PDB file of C-alpha atoms in Angstrom:
ATOM      1  CA  MET A 225     -31.280 -34.129   6.261  1.00  0.00           C
ATOM      2  CA  THR A 226     -33.544 -32.820   3.847  1.00  0.00           C
ATOM      3  CA  LEU A 227     -36.810 -31.547   5.586  1.00  0.00           C
ATOM      4  CA  LEU A 228     -38.464 -30.112   2.650  1.00  0.00           C
ATOM      5  CA  ARG A 229     -38.068 -30.357  -1.039  1.00  0.00           C
ATOM      6  CA  ALA A 230     -39.659 -28.856  -4.236  1.00  0.00           C
ATOM      7  CA  ASP A 231     -39.217 -31.810  -6.835  1.00  0.00           C
ATOM      8  CA  ASP A 232     -39.539 -30.187 -10.350  1.00  0.00           C
ATOM      9  CA  VAL A 233     -42.373 -27.970  -9.104  1.00  0.00           C
ATOM     10  CA  THR A 234     -44.360 -25.840 -11.609  1.00  0.00           C
ATOM     11  CA  VAL A 235     -47.237 -23.574 -10.724  1.00  0.00           C
ATOM     12  CA  HIS A 236     -49.178 -22.053 -13.792  1.00  0.00           C
ATOM     13  CA  PHE A 237     -52.003 -19.566 -13.625  1.00  0.00           C
ATOM     14  CA  GLY A 238     -53.366 -19.913 -17.122  1.00  0.00           C
ATOM     15  CA  ALA A 239     -50.572 -19.099 -19.405  1.00  0.00           C
ATOM     16  CA  ALA A 240     -48.577 -17.521 -16.595  1.00  0.00           C
ATOM     17  CA  ARG A 241     -45.621 -19.759 -15.601  1.00  0.00           C
ATOM     18  CA  ALA A 242     -45.402 -18.256 -12.059  1.00  0.00           C
ATOM     19  CA  VAL A 243     -42.923 -21.322 -10.917  1.00  0.00           C
ATOM     20  CA  ASP A 244     -41.723 -23.059 -13.958  1.00  0.00           C
ATOM     21  CA  GLY A 245     -39.675 -26.231 -12.846  1.00  0.00           C
ATOM     22  CA  VAL A 246     -37.862 -25.513  -9.719  1.00  0.00           C
ATOM     23  CA  GLU A 247     -35.846 -27.985  -7.509  1.00  0.00           C
ATOM     24  CA  LEU A 248     -34.947 -26.908  -4.076  1.00  0.00           C
ATOM     25  CA  ASP A 249     -34.133 -28.646  -0.891  1.00  0.00           C
ATOM     26  CA  ILE A 250     -34.366 -27.200   2.640  1.00  0.00           C
ATOM     27  CA  ARG A 251     -32.180 -29.190   5.035  1.00  0.00           C
ATOM     28  CA  ALA A 252     -32.402 -29.289   8.879  1.00  0.00           C
ATOM     29  CA  GLY A 253     -30.514 -26.517  10.662  1.00  0.00           C
ATOM     30  CA  GLU A 254     -29.881 -24.492   7.575  1.00  0.00           C
ATOM     31  CA  ILE A 255     -31.204 -21.076   6.422  1.00  0.00           C
ATOM     32  CA  ILE A 256     -31.590 -20.521   2.579  1.00  0.00           C
ATOM     33  CA  ALA A 257     -32.108 -17.237   0.968  1.00  0.00           C
ATOM     34  CA  LEU A 258     -34.629 -17.404  -2.149  1.00  0.00           C
ATOM     35  CA  VAL A 259     -33.692 -13.973  -3.827  1.00  0.00           C
ATOM     36  CA  GLY A 260     -34.600 -12.106  -6.942  1.00  0.00           C
ATOM     37  CA  GLU A 261     -36.805  -9.159  -7.926  1.00  0.00           C
ATOM     38  CA  SER A 262     -40.492  -8.650  -7.567  1.00  0.00           C
ATOM     39  CA  GLY A 263     -42.631 -10.937  -9.765  1.00  0.00           C
ATOM     40  CA  CYS A 264     -39.874 -13.665 -10.076  1.00  0.00           C
ATOM     41  CA  GLY A 265     -41.902 -16.366  -8.456  1.00  0.00           C
ATOM     42  CA  LYS A 266     -40.487 -16.450  -4.955  1.00  0.00           C
ATOM     43  CA  THR A 267     -43.733 -15.811  -3.063  1.00  0.00           C
ATOM     44  CA  THR A 268     -45.646 -18.320  -5.032  1.00  0.00           C
ATOM     45  CA  LEU A 269     -42.978 -20.994  -4.580  1.00  0.00           C
ATOM     46  CA  ALA A 270     -43.047 -19.950  -0.781  1.00  0.00           C
ATOM     47  CA  ARG A 271     -46.931 -20.662  -0.553  1.00  0.00           C
ATOM     48  CA  THR A 272     -46.506 -23.876  -2.611  1.00  0.00           C
ATOM     49  CA  LEU A 273     -43.948 -25.219   0.041  1.00  0.00           C
ATOM     50  CA  LEU A 274     -46.349 -24.288   2.661  1.00  0.00           C
ATOM     51  CA  GLY A 275     -49.180 -26.237   0.878  1.00  0.00           C
ATOM     52  CA  LEU A 276     -51.177 -23.096   0.507  1.00  0.00           C
ATOM     53  CA  GLN A 277     -50.884 -23.284  -3.448  1.00  0.00           C
ATOM     54  CA  THR A 278     -51.194 -26.576  -5.285  1.00  0.00           C
ATOM     55  CA  PRO A 279     -48.555 -27.372  -7.674  1.00  0.00           C
ATOM     56  CA  THR A 280     -49.556 -27.575 -11.381  1.00  0.00           C
ATOM     57  CA  SER A 281     -47.016 -30.523 -11.777  1.00  0.00           C
ATOM     58  CA  GLY A 282     -44.235 -31.719  -9.794  1.00  0.00           C
ATOM     59  CA  GLN A 283     -44.641 -32.197  -5.876  1.00  0.00           C
ATOM     60  CA  VAL A 284     -43.429 -30.989  -2.568  1.00  0.00           C
ATOM     61  CA  LEU A 285     -41.775 -33.523  -0.205  1.00  0.00           C
ATOM     62  CA  TYR A 286     -41.672 -33.189   3.615  1.00  0.00           C
ATOM     63  CA  GLU A 287     -39.271 -35.556   5.163  1.00  0.00           C
ATOM     64  CA  GLY A 288     -39.573 -37.634   1.906  1.00  0.00           C
ATOM     65  CA  GLU A 289     -43.230 -37.883   1.755  1.00  0.00           C
ATOM     66  CA  PRO A 290     -45.580 -35.906  -0.561  1.00  0.00           C
ATOM     67  CA  LEU A 291     -47.524 -33.007   1.110  1.00  0.00           C
ATOM     68  CA  PRO A 292     -51.125 -34.328   2.016  1.00  0.00           C
ATOM     69  CA  SER A 293     -53.911 -33.268   0.116  1.00  0.00           C
ATOM     70  CA  GLY A 294     -56.896 -33.360   2.709  1.00  0.00           C
ATOM     71  CA  ILE A 295     -57.636 -30.573   5.016  1.00  0.00           C
ATOM     72  CA  ARG A 296     -56.681 -32.607   8.041  1.00  0.00           C
ATOM     73  CA  GLY A 297     -53.399 -33.838   6.818  1.00  0.00           C
ATOM     74  CA  LEU A 298     -52.413 -30.265   5.818  1.00  0.00           C
ATOM     75  CA  ARG A 299     -53.296 -28.985   9.206  1.00  0.00           C
ATOM     76  CA  GLU A 300     -50.864 -31.415  10.832  1.00  0.00           C
ATOM     77  CA  TYR A 301     -48.294 -30.524   8.231  1.00  0.00           C
ATOM     78  CA  ARG A 302     -48.209 -26.714   8.850  1.00  0.00           C
ATOM     79  CA  ARG A 303     -47.465 -27.483  12.647  1.00  0.00           C
ATOM     80  CA  HIS A 304     -44.142 -28.413  10.919  1.00  0.00           C
ATOM     81  CA  ALA A 305     -43.864 -25.616   8.313  1.00  0.00           C
ATOM     82  CA  GLN A 306     -44.701 -22.346   9.821  1.00  0.00           C
ATOM     83  CA  LEU A 307     -45.008 -19.005   7.747  1.00  0.00           C
ATOM     84  CA  VAL A 308     -43.586 -15.702   8.949  1.00  0.00           C
ATOM     85  CA  LEU A 309     -45.124 -12.686   7.112  1.00  0.00           C
ATOM     86  CA  GLN A 310     -43.515  -9.531   5.980  1.00  0.00           C
ATOM     87  CA  ASP A 311     -45.800  -7.020   7.849  1.00  0.00           C
ATOM     88  CA  PRO A 312     -46.338  -7.944  11.558  1.00  0.00           C
ATOM     89  CA  THR A 313     -49.098  -5.225  11.652  1.00  0.00           C
ATOM     90  CA  GLY A 314     -51.011  -6.995   9.224  1.00  0.00           C
ATOM     91  CA  ALA A 315     -50.308 -10.555  10.581  1.00  0.00           C
ATOM     92  CA  LEU A 316     -51.725  -9.615  14.022  1.00  0.00           C
ATOM     93  CA  ASN A 317     -55.401  -9.231  14.925  1.00  0.00           C
ATOM     94  CA  PRO A 318     -55.589  -5.609  16.476  1.00  0.00           C
ATOM     95  CA  ARG A 319     -58.194  -6.766  18.785  1.00  0.00           C
ATOM     96  CA  HIS A 320     -56.267  -9.739  20.252  1.00  0.00           C
ATOM     97  CA  SER A 321     -53.805  -9.514  22.905  1.00  0.00           C
ATOM     98  CA  VAL A 322     -50.167 -10.818  22.748  1.00  0.00           C
ATOM     99  CA  TYR A 323     -51.098 -13.822  24.640  1.00  0.00           C
ATOM    100  CA  GLU A 324     -54.263 -14.570  22.328  1.00  0.00           C
ATOM    101  CA  ALA A 325     -52.167 -14.002  19.333  1.00  0.00           C
ATOM    102  CA  VAL A 326     -49.509 -16.914  20.146  1.00  0.00           C
ATOM    103  CA  ALA A 327     -52.220 -19.049  21.882  1.00  0.00           C
ATOM    104  CA  GLU A 328     -54.431 -19.026  18.798  1.00  0.00           C
ATOM    105  CA  GLY A 329     -52.290 -21.733  16.959  1.00  0.00           C
ATOM    106  CA  LEU A 330     -52.139 -23.739  19.836  1.00  0.00           C
ATOM    107  CA  ARG A 331     -55.863 -23.859  20.137  1.00  0.00           C
ATOM    108  CA  ILE A 332     -56.418 -24.523  16.407  1.00  0.00           C
ATOM    109  CA  HIS A 333     -54.060 -27.588  16.420  1.00  0.00           C
ATOM    110  CA  ARG A 334     -55.071 -28.567  19.859  1.00  0.00           C
ATOM    111  CA  VAL A 335     -51.697 -28.878  21.169  1.00  0.00           C
ATOM    112  CA  PRO A 336     -51.471 -30.681  24.517  1.00  0.00           C
ATOM    113  CA  GLY A 337     -49.813 -29.250  27.729  1.00  0.00           C
ATOM    114  CA  ASP A 338     -50.222 -26.069  29.851  1.00  0.00           C
ATOM    115  CA  GLU A 339     -51.398 -23.277  27.331  1.00  0.00           C
ATOM    116  CA  ARG A 340     -49.960 -20.624  29.686  1.00  0.00           C
ATOM    117  CA  GLU A 341     -46.521 -22.138  29.915  1.00  0.00           C
ATOM    118  CA  LEU A 342     -46.491 -22.992  26.156  1.00  0.00           C
ATOM    119  CA  VAL A 343     -47.148 -19.317  25.436  1.00  0.00           C
ATOM    120  CA  ALA A 344     -44.543 -17.963  27.980  1.00  0.00           C
ATOM    121  CA  SER A 345     -41.908 -20.416  26.605  1.00  0.00           C
ATOM    122  CA  ALA A 346     -42.524 -19.141  22.752  1.00  0.00           C
ATOM    123  CA  LEU A 347     -42.348 -15.493  23.907  1.00  0.00           C
ATOM    124  CA  SER A 348     -39.252 -16.172  25.696  1.00  0.00           C
ATOM    125  CA  ARG A 349     -37.484 -18.044  22.834  1.00  0.00           C
ATOM    126  CA  ALA A 350     -38.485 -15.078  20.517  1.00  0.00           C
ATOM    127  CA  GLY A 351     -36.831 -12.615  22.886  1.00  0.00           C
ATOM    128  CA  LEU A 352     -39.732 -11.189  24.708  1.00  0.00           C
ATOM    129  CA  ARG A 353     -38.883 -11.346  28.407  1.00  0.00           C
ATOM    130  CA  PRO A 354     -40.155 -11.643  30.823  1.00  0.00           C
ATOM    131  CA  PRO A 355     -42.904 -13.118  28.744  1.00  0.00           C
ATOM    132  CA  ASP A 356     -45.694 -12.400  31.333  1.00  0.00           C
ATOM    133  CA  ARG A 357     -44.927  -8.571  30.813  1.00  0.00           C
ATOM    134  CA  PHE A 358     -46.276  -8.971  27.330  1.00  0.00           C
ATOM    135  CA  PHE A 359     -49.263 -11.191  27.893  1.00  0.00           C
ATOM    136  CA  GLY A 360     -51.840  -8.382  28.028  1.00  0.00           C
ATOM    137  CA  ARG A 361     -50.035  -5.968  25.607  1.00  0.00           C
ATOM    138  CA  MET A 362     -51.947  -5.096  22.464  1.00  0.00           C
ATOM    139  CA  PRO A 363     -50.497  -4.837  18.998  1.00  0.00           C
ATOM    140  CA  HIS A 364     -50.557  -1.094  18.873  1.00  0.00           C
ATOM    141  CA  GLU A 365     -48.544  -0.887  22.205  1.00  0.00           C
ATOM    142  CA  LEU A 366     -45.808  -2.673  20.939  1.00  0.00           C
ATOM    143  CA  SER A 367     -42.269  -1.521  18.468  1.00  0.00           C
ATOM    144  CA  GLY A 368     -42.388  -2.847  15.065  1.00  0.00           C
ATOM    145  CA  GLY A 369     -39.689  -5.235  16.211  1.00  0.00           C
ATOM    146  CA  GLN A 370     -41.573  -6.532  19.087  1.00  0.00           C
ATOM    147  CA  ARG A 371     -44.738  -7.333  16.900  1.00  0.00           C
ATOM    148  CA  GLN A 372     -42.423  -9.276  14.608  1.00  0.00           C
ATOM    149  CA  ARG A 373     -41.253 -11.353  17.505  1.00  0.00           C
ATOM    150  CA  VAL A 374     -44.743 -11.943  18.585  1.00  0.00           C
ATOM    151  CA  VAL A 375     -45.464 -13.333  14.844  1.00  0.00           C
ATOM    152  CA  ILE A 376     -42.336 -15.565  15.346  1.00  0.00           C
ATOM    153  CA  ALA A 377     -43.478 -16.657  18.780  1.00  0.00           C
ATOM    154  CA  GLY A 378     -46.760 -17.725  17.479  1.00  0.00           C
ATOM    155  CA  ALA A 379     -44.765 -19.894  14.905  1.00  0.00           C
ATOM    156  CA  LEU A 380     -42.583 -21.336  17.603  1.00  0.00           C
ATOM    157  CA  ALA A 381     -45.399 -22.239  19.836  1.00  0.00           C
ATOM    158  CA  LEU A 382     -46.174 -24.935  17.513  1.00  0.00           C
ATOM    159  CA  ASP A 383     -42.781 -26.320  17.636  1.00  0.00           C
ATOM    160  CA  PRO A 384     -41.854 -26.389  14.019  1.00  0.00           C
ATOM    161  CA  SER A 385     -39.087 -27.745  11.889  1.00  0.00           C
ATOM    162  CA  VAL A 386     -39.144 -25.219   9.117  1.00  0.00           C
ATOM    163  CA  LEU A 387     -40.020 -21.494   9.139  1.00  0.00           C
ATOM    164  CA  ILE A 388     -40.793 -19.837   5.764  1.00  0.00           C
ATOM    165  CA  ALA A 389     -40.166 -16.144   6.042  1.00  0.00           C
ATOM    166  CA  ASP A 390     -41.453 -13.874   3.367  1.00  0.00           C
ATOM    167  CA  GLU A 391     -39.395 -10.604   3.575  1.00  0.00           C
ATOM    168  CA  PRO A 392     -39.327 -10.779   7.369  1.00  0.00           C
ATOM    169  CA  VAL A 393     -37.583  -7.459   8.022  1.00  0.00           C
ATOM    170  CA  ALA A 394     -38.651  -5.445   5.027  1.00  0.00           C
ATOM    171  CA  SER A 395     -41.108  -3.512   7.150  1.00  0.00           C
ATOM    172  CA  LEU A 396     -38.699  -2.918   9.994  1.00  0.00           C
ATOM    173  CA  ASP A 397     -36.330   0.036  10.853  1.00  0.00           C
ATOM    174  CA  ALA A 398     -32.685  -0.573   9.897  1.00  0.00           C
ATOM    175  CA  SER A 399     -31.633  -0.587  13.758  1.00  0.00           C
ATOM    176  CA  VAL A 400     -34.286  -3.417  14.280  1.00  0.00           C
ATOM    177  CA  ARG A 401     -33.412  -5.569  11.175  1.00  0.00           C
ATOM    178  CA  GLY A 402     -30.188  -6.840  12.837  1.00  0.00           C
ATOM    179  CA  GLU A 403     -31.903  -8.108  16.047  1.00  0.00           C
ATOM    180  CA  ILE A 404     -34.556 -10.077  13.915  1.00  0.00           C
ATOM    181  CA  LEU A 405     -31.891 -11.620  11.842  1.00  0.00           C
ATOM    182  CA  ALA A 406     -29.811 -12.379  14.827  1.00  0.00           C
ATOM    183  CA  LEU A 407     -32.923 -14.000  16.353  1.00  0.00           C
ATOM    184  CA  LEU A 408     -33.310 -16.201  13.316  1.00  0.00           C
ATOM    185  CA  LEU A 409     -29.685 -17.305  13.526  1.00  0.00           C
ATOM    186  CA  ARG A 410     -29.984 -18.140  17.011  1.00  0.00           C
ATOM    187  CA  LEU A 411     -33.201 -20.224  16.420  1.00  0.00           C
ATOM    188  CA  ARG A 412     -31.265 -22.104  13.808  1.00  0.00           C
ATOM    189  CA  ASP A 413     -28.294 -22.737  16.233  1.00  0.00           C
ATOM    190  CA  GLU A 414     -30.218 -23.536  19.395  1.00  0.00           C
ATOM    191  CA  LEU A 415     -33.109 -25.503  18.069  1.00  0.00           C
ATOM    192  CA  GLY A 416     -31.956 -26.826  14.762  1.00  0.00           C
ATOM    193  CA  LEU A 417     -34.632 -24.836  13.060  1.00  0.00           C
ATOM    194  CA  ALA A 418     -34.608 -24.571   9.159  1.00  0.00           C
ATOM    195  CA  ALA A 419     -35.702 -21.606   7.487  1.00  0.00           C
ATOM    196  CA  LEU A 420     -36.358 -20.354   3.882  1.00  0.00           C
ATOM    197  CA  VAL A 421     -35.995 -16.420   3.573  1.00  0.00           C
ATOM    198  CA  VAL A 422     -37.623 -15.110   0.807  1.00  0.00           C
ATOM    199  CA  THR A 423     -36.024 -11.415  -0.005  1.00  0.00           C
ATOM    200  CA  HIS A 424     -34.984  -9.422  -2.749  1.00  0.00           C
ATOM    201  CA  ASP A 425     -31.836  -8.115  -0.628  1.00  0.00           C
ATOM    202  CA  LEU A 426     -28.696  -9.916  -1.248  1.00  0.00           C
ATOM    203  CA  GLY A 427     -27.167  -8.102   1.565  1.00  0.00           C
ATOM    204  CA  LEU A 428     -29.537  -9.594   3.937  1.00  0.00           C
ATOM    205  CA  ALA A 429     -28.997 -13.065   2.458  1.00  0.00           C
ATOM    206  CA  TRP A 430     -25.208 -12.554   3.062  1.00  0.00           C
ATOM    207  CA  ASN A 431     -25.824 -11.940   6.902  1.00  0.00           C
ATOM    208  CA  ILE A 432     -28.011 -14.776   7.388  1.00  0.00           C
ATOM    209  CA  ALA A 433     -28.065 -17.557   4.754  1.00  0.00           C
ATOM    210  CA  ASP A 434     -25.905 -20.780   4.377  1.00  0.00           C
ATOM    211  CA  ARG A 435     -27.053 -21.115   0.928  1.00  0.00           C
ATOM    212  CA  VAL A 436     -28.492 -18.914  -1.566  1.00  0.00           C
ATOM    213  CA  ALA A 437     -30.813 -19.712  -4.373  1.00  0.00           C
ATOM    214  CA  VAL A 438     -31.210 -16.943  -6.982  1.00  0.00           C
ATOM    215  CA  MET A 439     -34.660 -16.960  -8.949  1.00  0.00           C
ATOM    216  CA  TYR A 440     -35.476 -15.284 -12.327  1.00  0.00           C
ATOM    217  CA  LEU A 441     -38.712 -15.637 -14.086  1.00  0.00           C
ATOM    218  CA  GLY A 442     -40.023 -18.756 -12.343  1.00  0.00           C
ATOM    219  CA  ARG A 443     -36.638 -20.824 -12.273  1.00  0.00           C
ATOM    220  CA  ILE A 444     -33.616 -20.872 -10.222  1.00  0.00           C
ATOM    221  CA  VAL A 445     -30.804 -19.611 -12.055  1.00  0.00           C
ATOM    222  CA  GLU A 446     -27.726 -19.777  -9.659  1.00  0.00           C
ATOM    223  CA  SER A 447     -27.661 -21.573  -6.269  1.00  0.00           C
ATOM    224  CA  GLY A 448     -24.694 -22.455  -3.910  1.00  0.00           C
ATOM    225  CA  PRO A 449     -23.116 -21.777  -0.438  1.00  0.00           C
ATOM    226  CA  VAL A 450     -23.369 -17.920   0.372  1.00  0.00           C
ATOM    227  CA  GLU A 451     -19.832 -17.258   0.190  1.00  0.00           C
ATOM    228  CA  GLN A 452     -19.626 -18.869  -3.235  1.00  0.00           C
ATOM    229  CA  VAL A 453     -22.707 -17.170  -4.964  1.00  0.00           C
ATOM    230  CA  LEU A 454     -22.025 -13.711  -3.317  1.00  0.00           C
ATOM    231  CA  THR A 455     -18.414 -13.236  -3.609  1.00  0.00           C
ATOM    232  CA  ALA A 456     -17.936 -15.026  -7.095  1.00  0.00           C
ATOM    233  CA  PRO A 457     -21.297 -14.989  -8.796  1.00  0.00           C
ATOM    234  CA  ARG A 458     -21.319 -16.642 -12.140  1.00  0.00           C
ATOM    235  CA  HIS A 459     -24.608 -15.739 -13.632  1.00  0.00           C
ATOM    236  CA  PRO A 460     -25.169 -12.274 -15.165  1.00  0.00           C
ATOM    237  CA  TYR A 461     -28.147 -11.727 -13.392  1.00  0.00           C
ATOM    238  CA  THR A 462     -26.690 -12.415  -9.932  1.00  0.00           C
ATOM    239  CA  GLN A 463     -23.733 -10.185 -10.728  1.00  0.00           C
ATOM    240  CA  ALA A 464     -26.339  -7.348 -11.691  1.00  0.00           C
ATOM    241  CA  LEU A 465     -28.344  -7.742  -8.548  1.00  0.00           C
ATOM    242  CA  LEU A 466     -24.882  -7.626  -6.352  1.00  0.00           C
ATOM    243  CA  SER A 467     -23.639  -4.746  -8.413  1.00  0.00           C
ATOM    244  CA  VAL A 468     -25.964  -2.321  -6.998  1.00  0.00           C
ATOM    245  CA  LEU A 469     -25.513  -3.058  -3.502  1.00  0.00           C
ATOM    246  CA  PRO A 470     -23.870   0.099  -1.746  1.00  0.00           C
ATOM    247  CA  GLU A 471     -20.835  -1.860  -0.797  1.00  0.00           C
ATOM    248  CA  SER A 472     -20.363  -2.991  -4.270  1.00  0.00           C
ATOM    249  CA  GLU A 473     -16.598  -2.418  -5.794  1.00  0.00           C
ATOM    250  CA  THR A 474     -17.901  -3.091  -9.432  1.00  0.00           C
ATOM    251  CA  PRO A 475     -19.970  -0.395 -11.337  1.00  0.00           C
ATOM    252  CA  ALA A 476     -23.601  -0.952 -11.205  1.00  0.00           C
ATOM    253  CA  THR A 477     -25.243  -2.929 -13.938  1.00  0.00           C
ATOM    254  CA  VAL A 478     -28.569  -1.428 -15.094  1.00  0.00           C
ATOM    255  CA  LEU A 479     -30.587  -4.222 -16.674  1.00  0.00           C
ATOM    256  CA  ALA A 480     -32.411  -3.531 -19.842  1.00  0.00           C
ATOM    257  CA  GLY A 481     -36.226  -3.367 -19.599  1.00  0.00           C
ATOM    258  CA  GLU A 482     -38.508  -5.176 -16.819  1.00  0.00           C
ATOM    259  CA  THR A 483     -38.761  -8.627 -15.943  1.00  0.00           C
ATOM    260  CA  PRO A 484     -40.790 -10.165 -18.922  1.00  0.00           C
ATOM    261  CA  ASP A 485     -44.370 -11.171 -18.519  1.00  0.00           C
ATOM    262  CA  PRO A 486     -44.452 -14.845 -17.087  1.00  0.00           C
ATOM    263  CA  SER A 487     -47.230 -15.512 -19.743  1.00  0.00           C
ATOM    264  CA  ARG A 488     -44.678 -14.733 -22.434  1.00  0.00           C
ATOM    265  CA  VAL A 489     -41.501 -16.373 -21.165  1.00  0.00           C
ATOM    266  CA  PRO A 490     -38.745 -15.733 -23.916  1.00  0.00           C
ATOM    267  CA  ALA A 491     -37.505 -18.730 -25.896  1.00  0.00           C
ATOM    268  CA  GLY A 492     -33.764 -19.893 -25.110  1.00  0.00           C
ATOM    269  CA  CYS A 493     -32.328 -18.659 -21.856  1.00  0.00           C
ATOM    270  CA  ARG A 494     -35.297 -16.547 -20.157  1.00  0.00           C
ATOM    271  CA  PHE A 495     -32.759 -13.966 -19.156  1.00  0.00           C
ATOM    272  CA  HIS A 496     -31.208 -13.395 -22.545  1.00  0.00           C
ATOM    273  CA  PRO A 497     -33.403 -10.217 -23.370  1.00  0.00           C
ATOM    274  CA  ARG A 498     -31.840  -8.384 -20.505  1.00  0.00           C
ATOM    275  CA  CYS A 499     -28.439 -10.029 -20.437  1.00  0.00           C
ATOM    276  CA  PRO A 500     -25.445  -7.541 -20.316  1.00  0.00           C
ATOM    277  CA  LEU A 501     -23.071 -10.549 -21.677  1.00  0.00           C
ATOM    278  CA  LEU A 502     -25.146 -10.951 -24.598  1.00  0.00           C
ATOM    279  CA  ALA A 503     -25.568  -7.062 -25.098  1.00  0.00           C
ATOM    280  CA  ALA A 504     -21.776  -6.788 -24.972  1.00  0.00           C
ATOM    281  CA  GLY A 505     -21.119  -9.388 -27.578  1.00  0.00           C
ATOM    282  CA  LEU A 506     -20.744 -13.169 -27.509  1.00  0.00           C
ATOM    283  CA  PRO A 507     -19.296 -15.504 -29.946  1.00  0.00           C
ATOM    284  CA  VAL A 508     -22.220 -16.134 -32.668  1.00  0.00           C
ATOM    285  CA  GLU A 509     -22.580 -19.648 -31.627  1.00  0.00           C
ATOM    286  CA  VAL A 510     -23.089 -18.973 -28.064  1.00  0.00           C
ATOM    287  CA  ALA A 511     -25.498 -16.037 -28.688  1.00  0.00           C
ATOM    288  CA  THR A 512     -27.565 -18.275 -30.908  1.00  0.00           C
ATOM    289  CA  ARG A 513     -27.903 -20.745 -28.220  1.00  0.00           C
ATOM    290  CA  CYS A 514     -28.792 -17.906 -25.608  1.00  0.00           C
ATOM    291  CA  ARG A 515     -31.635 -16.897 -27.934  1.00  0.00           C
ATOM    292  CA  THR A 516     -32.957 -20.359 -28.869  1.00  0.00           C
ATOM    293  CA  VAL A 517     -31.895 -23.284 -26.398  1.00  0.00           C
ATOM    294  CA  ASP A 518     -33.747 -23.657 -23.184  1.00  0.00           C
ATOM    295  CA  LEU A 519     -31.319 -24.446 -20.260  1.00  0.00           C
ATOM    296  CA  PRO A 520     -31.887 -27.335 -17.824  1.00  0.00           C
ATOM    297  CA  ILE A 521     -33.356 -26.766 -14.214  1.00  0.00           C
ATOM    298  CA  VAL A 522     -30.714 -25.933 -11.803  1.00  0.00           C
ATOM    299  CA  ASP A 523     -31.018 -28.071  -8.613  1.00  0.00           C
ATOM    300  CA  GLY A 524     -31.145 -25.916  -5.577  1.00  0.00           C
ATOM    301  CA  ALA A 525     -29.661 -28.488  -3.449  1.00  0.00           C
ATOM    302  CA  ALA A 526     -26.165 -27.745  -4.905  1.00  0.00           C
ATOM    303  CA  ALA A 527     -24.064 -25.266  -6.610  1.00  0.00           C
ATOM    304  CA  GLY A 528     -25.021 -24.669 -10.061  1.00  0.00           C
ATOM    305  CA  VAL A 529     -25.802 -22.019 -12.796  1.00  0.00           C
ATOM    306  CA  ALA A 530     -28.009 -21.805 -15.698  1.00  0.00           C
ATOM    307  CA  CYS A 531     -25.994 -19.781 -18.285  1.00  0.00           C
ATOM    308  CA  HIS A 532     -24.908 -20.715 -21.928  1.00  0.00           C
ATOM    309  CA  ALA A 533     -21.825 -18.224 -21.740  1.00  0.00           C
ATOM    310  CA  VAL A 534     -20.780 -19.653 -18.469  1.00  0.00           C
ATOM    311  CA  SER A 535     -21.208 -23.346 -19.699  1.00  0.00           C
ATOM    312  CA  VAL A 536     -19.030 -22.518 -22.594  1.00  0.00           C
ATOM    313  CA  ALA A 537     -16.378 -20.677 -20.687  1.00  0.00           C
ATOM    314  CA  SER A 538     -16.320 -23.507 -18.027  1.00  0.00           C
ATOM    315  CA  SER A 539     -15.874 -26.373 -20.748  1.00  0.00           C
ATOM    316  CA  ALA A 540     -13.109 -24.173 -22.441  1.00  0.00           C
ATOM    317  CA  LYS A 541     -10.801 -24.420 -19.418  1.00  0.00           C
TER     318      LYS A 541
END
């Protein structure tokens, strides 16, 4: 079942096309990794899915219904879709105890029930046991991994159906990263919790995701099951991202230049100015299409790729 859907979503800031026609489904009980370089629009899309950013066009649907526009409706929606930030230190008030940090959302949303029991249950599910041992602790008394667990507990206290995690382990030591990723997998398996994990790290995607959506300059350029996308990538951008991983068996591909300014999106395929396939030489007809013909939007609910060279090669088989 699709819980959350971006339906042809665009977000423009003046001339800058930060998100430029994105289709993406998040289904119950699955983890999607949204990957790409910094500045490709990942965080803007995540904020839009949370209702923190209004789309310029298109819409976000939760359980088939458009997100509410009023303050009260959005507040209720955010009980179901919770944000987990990259930096747990910045996400926690240094003057609030662990108990206060987790109880804050319960109080804002006026969640019924025994507050102490709800806080204890959330901390326990986040792996902080026994929970009452952490009630009075302050953020500076916790390790980085424990602080991230407190942030996750604050989200779990509201019993959400979707977590949107923006680089959830980027600030953590390597020894702790695996523990937090294992926690997210356990929450998926035990609670049926869905998650969108925003990351630039394809290695992280391999370890946690069911599906991968690769984003470049405001659009999804390749998507599909994690095994398919990461073991047999079809888009040259995905191939380049994978080639620089330490465990890669292929020579690293250094992309030319920087990601273009989103206010100056190139004509044709937006990746063509940096494309290694085009630089290496393509048939004239294909190269002309790369430079002049825009590509259809890739639907992030299914396997797909946006590349003229791949399309021509596939149709020739």
